[in-house]
Amino acid sequence: MMDFATSAWARFFVLALVGSLMVAAATRPALAQDLLPPAPYAYKQLEEPALEAKAQALMETLRCLKCQSQAISDSDAPMAGDMRHQVRTRIAAGEEPEAIRTWLVERYGDYVSYAPQNKPIMWPLFAAPLVILLLAALLLRGRFRRDPKDSGK
Amino acid sequence: MIAELGLAVLWMAAALAALQLFAGVVALRPGGAAMTGLVRPLAIMQGVLVAISFLALIDLFLETDLTVKLVAENSHSMKPFIFKLAGTWGNHEGSMLLWVTIMAMSGGIVALVEKRLREDTLIATLAGQAFVSLGFYAFLLLSSNPFERLPEAVPEGAGLNPLLQDIGLAFHPPTLYVGYVGLSVAFSFAIGALVTRDVGPAFARAMRPWVLGAWIFLTIGITAGSYWAYYTLGWGGWWFWDPVENASLMPWLAATALLHSASVLASRNALRAWTVMLGVIAFSMSMVGTFLVRSGILTSVHAFAVDPERGSFILALLAIYIGGAMALFGFRASTVTEGERFSLFSREGSLVFNNVMLCGTLAIVLLGTLYPLMTEAFDAKVSVGPPYFNPVSAIFVIPMMLMMSVGPLLRWRKDKPGRITAVVAIPALVTALALLAVVVFAPGIRILPIIGIAVGAGLAVGSWMPLKGRNLRRTPLSVYGMVVAHFGIGVALLGAASESAFSTERLAAMNVGDTQQVGPITVKLLSIAPVAGPNWTALDATVTASYKDGAPVTLHPQARTFSSPPGERTESALHTRWNGQLYAVLGKEGDDGRWQMRFWWKPFVPLLWLGGLLVALGGILSLLGRVAHDVRRLRAEGKIAYRKARLENLK
Amino acid sequence: MTEAVAKRPSLAMWLPLALFGAFFVLVIWGLVRPADREVASAFIGKPLPQFALEAATQDRPGLSTADFKTGKPKLLNVFASWCVPCAVEAPTLDALAKRGVDIQGVAIRDRSEDLARFLATNGNPFTRIGKDDVSQVQVGIGSSGVPETFVIDGNGVIRYQHIGEIRPEDIDLILRKLAEAGQ
């Protein structure tokens, strides 16, 4: 991995995290950057609007591996550009978005997908809203006056 | 000299806080009445001293005193004035000093103006405030002294992170800070009320302005932060469900719930234990957020070492204060009587619904943020992002927004559905029509934006209904505040849903002279030239944009390069119209000499931030209404007391 | 309706503390656990995807999947001339090559002339170097940065991933993994 944790850069990021509460969404400036032009479809949309929309929707849910908490659709990191190129060319070749997601998950694990995968480890997360509503019902049980006519004199 | 003065004054303030805690505790014990008179003056003195200390640090930054370590590491003599100023809090030590300053000054103001609360409850509150402050003094003085000198002055400072050299970001963190710390006052009130078992309307009324104030700052902070992310990050996104963003959203959700439950307690003497709990939770979320951001525990791969020692320190404070408060709650809450009861179909009932939904959203955001950490305990690396947060938070948020058109129309205690049917029919009709219109005229939109547009439109109309049939001149300012804030939520939702539904994107490699079409706008790249700013240089593109053959306007997206410290940042250019915004970004130059440009046309997106500001404006109106009401009442009481005294004299 | 009903002592009142306790335990664990900030490839144990990369330099042939199916375990080193840690690990790679290890390179987003200069300065331990301008192989094997080194067995199956530069103290580990892959 590129390890930029020299003191100046470490300070840069401590600063960014401390001084701002939203900076973590920002791209990490690359100290060493390649000089190659981006992959053909990194910054180029597909001609067919329907396909491009499909690709865009998928890219918004794939995590950039080199950035802090960014989707590949929101990043200037070269590798994110290469992944966009992969997604667009595969969509153009007729692959389904979920097949591409599965292809990437096979290689990088669930980490690469912002959309939670249907796996036992994620089930508690899906159950959470239901649990919260049940808990609320349980806590509120019996708190309201049952009979509005009983004015409690 | 200034640095030594600042440090000395800070130590004195810490000593006063210790004394304030001691005096408060003694005063609350039997036979400690002698100490009672001491607590208020101590709190006020402490506030003044810390303010002096903070002014000293500001002065060091403005003068760029390079013998001070903090200044040398974070400032630069060539920086513009405003960023020298912002440099004061744009770093760990300075931001902690800001935290302590706001905390102590708030305590001082409470001591100065609070007259309604029972004296013992107030003393318990101020003692609590001193107790919380002491932890942060310890943090500041023992591990992050902002006034530390260097053995010898350095020739030049290291500068400020280019990302922070932005007027929005210079003031965004302190705005959020004021909100975070303002919630500490609510926390202290909750502790005070629990200690003296005095959880009643007076407690809610005393706490409410502080919650409202903190909430206004949080609202502005989040709105500004979102706008900052939108125009700085260069891809047109405005909310990423990033852990750091969530850290700022969670206190807001808790504060919003607290605001509403406090109004039930103040008006109806109900929801006592719940309001106290929310007071504790709201500040917990501030501290949890601060901890999550500073410890770096959630910043995933490739994150840089955020000082783990500092993270541990905040965690220790969190354990002491929040753990302590929750234990106190466990012991005391069952002795807090439940208060007035009410029927399900009543104003209180709707506010309980609102509280459940807000807390549900809060729980989802907290869980989703922490979930990747939890799964790592089972050796699984996962990501939780927008595809989870958006639909799941909608489960809670959408019913709540529907209820916002109903709840304010209801009477306290109990009401009959028949009484408000005719009024509720109006927003319901608007929602249905909007739904129909979107489905018919703009097919192919994802389900969440459709619901968002329909519900947002209904709420934007429904929020005004509480004014129907009222004498507008006699309506209290706080009612207007509520109406405007609810309206703002509807407007923001419309903006967000519209952005998500109707945005068009255009990525293009352009030669100078080329034109491109993005949505209804034609853009033309006229020229690209280097320009220089105070501490940066940039490539500056001149782009004209014309809306449907209208007169062209000129935009200047830039790619900036900063020198001290080195860094790069895109500066997107925005053109705002009443019906949307054009977003233009200048990218890199390709091998063939063409420039990589990115354009978005985002219909109605400004409504998002306009809505946020309206919400804050609603808060301000409410706060003004409450304060004016209190001042009038104090005057009236003063007059009565004066007359009484005169009567006594005459006798 | 003004009576204030005293509540029964209830376990629900301890719920907040319990939840806070759970949070506390979680983050304490999060703080003390060994920092693991890399995304490991999930593709270990699987065969290399099909690829055929052009030669990245003039004096070394290009690289394709077939080159790994020779019955002998090899290293696949993902690197680039613009990457500083790659220069740092170059002497270690040389040492490995001198001990008979066959190292195949995949140059990520690189230009021939930059690469030639890099190899001239830092040594060239590679038998083949493929040119991967769109990170096709990198993404294909689940690598998320440079440098990374993969142990590939004689059947072209990925057996081990080393993230970051190989340091002298890692040499024994790499040799052991190669030996394991050769069994």
Tab-separated table of C-alpha atoms in Angstrom, chain A residues 1-5 9-29 33 35 37-38 42-45 52 56-57 60-61 63-70 72-76 84 88 109-116 120-126 128-130 132-133 136 140 142-145 148-151, chain B residues 73-74 89-92 95 158 160-164 169 172-173 176-177 180 225-226 228-229 233 235 239-240 242-245 293-294 299-306 310 338 341-344 349 352 356-357 360 363-364 367-368 371 375 378 380-388 392 395-396 413-414 446 505-508 565-566 570 591 596 598:
chain	number	residue	atom	x	y	z
A	1	MET	CA	0.000	0.000	0.000
A	2	MET	CA	1.041	3.551	-0.417
A	3	ASP	CA	1.984	4.558	3.041
A	4	PHE	CA	2.029	8.303	3.350
A	5	ALA	CA	2.046	8.463	7.084
A	9	TRP	CA	0.717	13.995	5.994
A	10	ALA	CA	-0.411	12.491	9.228
A	11	ARG	CA	-0.819	15.993	10.546
A	12	PHE	CA	-2.689	16.972	7.436
A	13	PHE	CA	-5.246	14.330	8.138
A	14	VAL	CA	-5.496	14.786	11.843
A	15	LEU	CA	-6.213	18.363	10.947
A	16	ALA	CA	-8.779	17.474	8.390
A	17	LEU	CA	-10.606	15.148	10.730
A	18	VAL	CA	-10.391	17.393	13.715
A	19	GLY	CA	-10.995	20.742	12.169
A	20	SER	CA	-13.861	19.691	10.038
A	21	LEU	CA	-16.626	17.269	10.590
A	22	MET	CA	-17.172	16.532	6.974
A	23	VAL	CA	-13.706	16.354	5.559
A	24	ALA	CA	-13.511	12.591	5.741
A	25	ALA	CA	-15.638	12.518	2.646
A	26	ALA	CA	-12.887	14.334	0.786
A	27	THR	CA	-10.424	12.625	-1.442
A	28	ARG	CA	-7.036	11.834	-0.107
A	29	PRO	CA	-4.578	13.849	-2.147
A	33	GLN	CA	0.205	9.928	-8.786
A	35	LEU	CA	0.701	10.348	-15.150
A	37	PRO	CA	-4.617	9.458	-18.793
A	38	PRO	CA	-7.678	7.911	-17.160
A	42	ALA	CA	-13.553	6.550	-16.284
A	43	TYR	CA	-14.801	9.996	-17.228
A	44	LYS	CA	-16.902	9.147	-20.239
A	45	GLN	CA	-20.540	8.246	-20.171
A	52	GLU	CA	-25.527	4.873	-18.407
A	56	GLN	CA	-24.480	5.151	-12.578
A	57	ALA	CA	-26.924	3.540	-10.150
A	60	GLU	CA	-23.128	4.903	-6.543
A	61	THR	CA	-23.288	1.752	-4.440
A	63	ARG	CA	-17.105	1.625	-2.519
A	64	CYS	CA	-13.884	3.219	-3.642
A	65	LEU	CA	-11.092	1.120	-2.152
A	66	LYS	CA	-8.539	3.892	-2.008
A	67	CYS	CA	-10.626	6.663	-0.495
A	68	GLN	CA	-12.289	7.346	2.785
A	69	SER	CA	-15.969	6.556	2.615
A	70	GLN	CA	-16.629	7.401	-0.985
A	72	ILE	CA	-16.500	5.074	-6.952
A	73	SER	CA	-18.956	7.460	-8.613
A	74	ASP	CA	-17.696	10.294	-6.375
A	75	SER	CA	-13.977	9.891	-6.543
A	76	ASP	CA	-11.059	11.200	-8.544
A	84	ARG	CA	-15.896	2.931	-13.323
A	88	ARG	CA	-19.350	0.822	-17.793
A	109	GLY	CA	-15.459	-9.160	-0.177
A	110	ASP	CA	-18.610	-7.429	1.028
A	111	TYR	CA	-16.548	-4.362	1.802
A	112	VAL	CA	-16.739	-3.174	-1.803
A	113	SER	CA	-20.539	-2.989	-1.805
A	114	TYR	CA	-22.367	-0.222	0.026
A	115	ALA	CA	-25.565	-2.179	-0.428
A	116	PRO	CA	-25.719	-4.744	2.381
A	120	PRO	CA	-26.455	-13.968	7.935
A	121	ILE	CA	-24.002	-11.395	9.254
A	122	MET	CA	-26.223	-8.612	7.881
A	123	TRP	CA	-29.547	-9.978	9.091
A	124	PRO	CA	-29.495	-8.104	12.413
A	125	LEU	CA	-29.109	-4.903	10.417
A	126	PHE	CA	-32.199	-5.684	8.357
A	128	ALA	CA	-33.196	-3.453	13.254
A	129	PRO	CA	-36.142	-1.268	12.154
A	130	LEU	CA	-38.601	-3.948	13.178
A	132	ILE	CA	-36.938	-0.695	17.148
A	133	LEU	CA	-40.652	-0.428	16.396
A	136	ALA	CA	-41.184	1.338	21.122
A	140	LEU	CA	-45.424	2.699	25.241
A	142	GLY	CA	-50.348	1.027	28.555
A	143	ARG	CA	-49.077	4.599	28.585
A	144	PHE	CA	-52.070	6.078	26.853
A	145	ARG	CA	-55.483	6.460	28.415
A	148	PRO	CA	-61.060	8.864	26.199
A	149	LYS	CA	-64.327	9.369	28.094
A	150	ASP	CA	-62.598	8.713	31.382
A	151	SER	CA	-61.472	12.236	32.129
B	73	GLU	CA	2.114	23.979	13.190
B	74	ASN	CA	-1.169	25.347	11.932
B	89	TRP	CA	-10.081	26.448	16.060
B	90	GLY	CA	-9.026	24.531	12.938
B	91	ASN	CA	-6.910	22.128	15.008
B	92	HIS	CA	-7.313	19.776	17.922
B	95	SER	CA	-11.096	23.346	19.004
B	158	ALA	CA	3.348	25.093	8.403
B	160	LEU	CA	-3.512	25.341	7.224
B	161	ASN	CA	-4.896	22.396	5.335
B	162	PRO	CA	-6.150	23.672	1.946
B	163	LEU	CA	-9.458	21.924	2.451
B	164	LEU	CA	-9.980	24.088	5.488
B	169	LEU	CA	-15.412	25.305	6.314
B	172	HIS	CA	-18.729	25.223	9.830
B	173	PRO	CA	-16.947	23.271	12.591
B	176	LEU	CA	-21.489	22.551	15.004
B	177	TYR	CA	-19.400	22.894	18.145
B	180	TYR	CA	-22.710	20.173	20.561
B	225	GLY	CA	-21.559	21.271	5.969
B	226	SER	CA	-23.719	19.625	3.384
B	228	TRP	CA	-19.670	22.652	1.612
B	229	ALA	CA	-19.359	18.978	0.738
B	233	LEU	CA	-15.922	17.538	-3.401
B	235	TRP	CA	-19.056	15.347	-7.842
B	239	TRP	CA	-24.841	13.701	1.661
B	240	PHE	CA	-22.814	10.505	1.796
B	242	ASP	CA	-20.201	9.040	5.935
B	243	PRO	CA	-19.449	8.248	9.611
B	244	VAL	CA	-18.302	11.798	10.105
B	245	GLU	CA	-21.526	13.222	8.683
B	293	VAL	CA	-14.425	11.374	14.628
B	294	ARG	CA	-11.349	11.893	16.770
B	299	THR	CA	-12.390	5.787	9.361
B	300	SER	CA	-11.822	2.643	7.444
B	301	VAL	CA	-9.012	1.696	5.142
B	302	HIS	CA	-6.158	4.017	4.450
B	303	ALA	CA	-7.107	6.236	7.305
B	304	PHE	CA	-4.296	8.047	8.965
B	305	ALA	CA	-3.420	7.668	12.576
B	306	VAL	CA	-5.744	9.898	14.454
B	310	ARG	CA	-6.906	11.487	22.581
B	338	GLU	CA	-45.012	9.845	35.260
B	341	ARG	CA	-51.730	11.198	31.048
B	342	PHE	CA	-53.249	11.798	27.673
B	343	SER	CA	-55.141	10.000	24.980
B	344	LEU	CA	-53.474	8.498	21.919
B	349	GLY	CA	-49.881	11.558	21.223
B	352	VAL	CA	-44.836	10.887	21.161
B	356	VAL	CA	-40.492	7.470	18.480
B	357	MET	CA	-39.802	8.087	14.801
B	360	GLY	CA	-35.900	5.246	15.509
B	363	ALA	CA	-31.002	4.315	16.300
B	364	ILE	CA	-30.732	3.323	12.634
B	367	LEU	CA	-26.407	1.205	14.292
B	368	GLY	CA	-25.535	1.581	10.611
B	371	TYR	CA	-22.222	-1.946	12.237
B	375	THR	CA	-18.995	-7.241	12.100
B	378	PHE	CA	-16.772	-11.612	13.619
B	380	ALA	CA	-16.152	-9.741	8.371
B	381	LYS	CA	-15.445	-6.436	6.658
B	382	VAL	CA	-18.634	-4.859	5.405
B	383	SER	CA	-19.792	-1.438	4.255
B	384	VAL	CA	-23.084	0.162	5.148
B	385	GLY	CA	-23.987	3.029	2.885
B	386	PRO	CA	-26.791	4.907	1.150
B	387	PRO	CA	-28.527	1.746	-0.121
B	388	TYR	CA	-29.203	0.877	3.515
B	392	VAL	CA	-34.483	2.298	6.183
B	395	ILE	CA	-39.386	3.876	7.146
B	396	PHE	CA	-39.291	6.265	10.079
B	413	ARG	CA	-54.839	15.906	26.067
B	414	LYS	CA	-57.495	14.517	23.722
B	446	ARG	CA	-37.099	5.513	-8.319
B	505	GLU	CA	-25.010	14.512	-15.659
B	506	ARG	CA	-22.666	15.331	-18.524
B	507	LEU	CA	-19.047	14.204	-18.529
B	508	ALA	CA	-17.175	15.525	-21.531
B	565	PRO	CA	1.020	22.971	2.952
B	566	PRO	CA	0.842	21.475	-0.532
B	570	THR	CA	-11.264	21.462	-7.242
B	591	ASP	CA	-3.248	13.482	-23.720
B	596	GLN	CA	-12.066	16.808	-18.840
B	598	ARG	CA	-18.071	17.620	-15.621
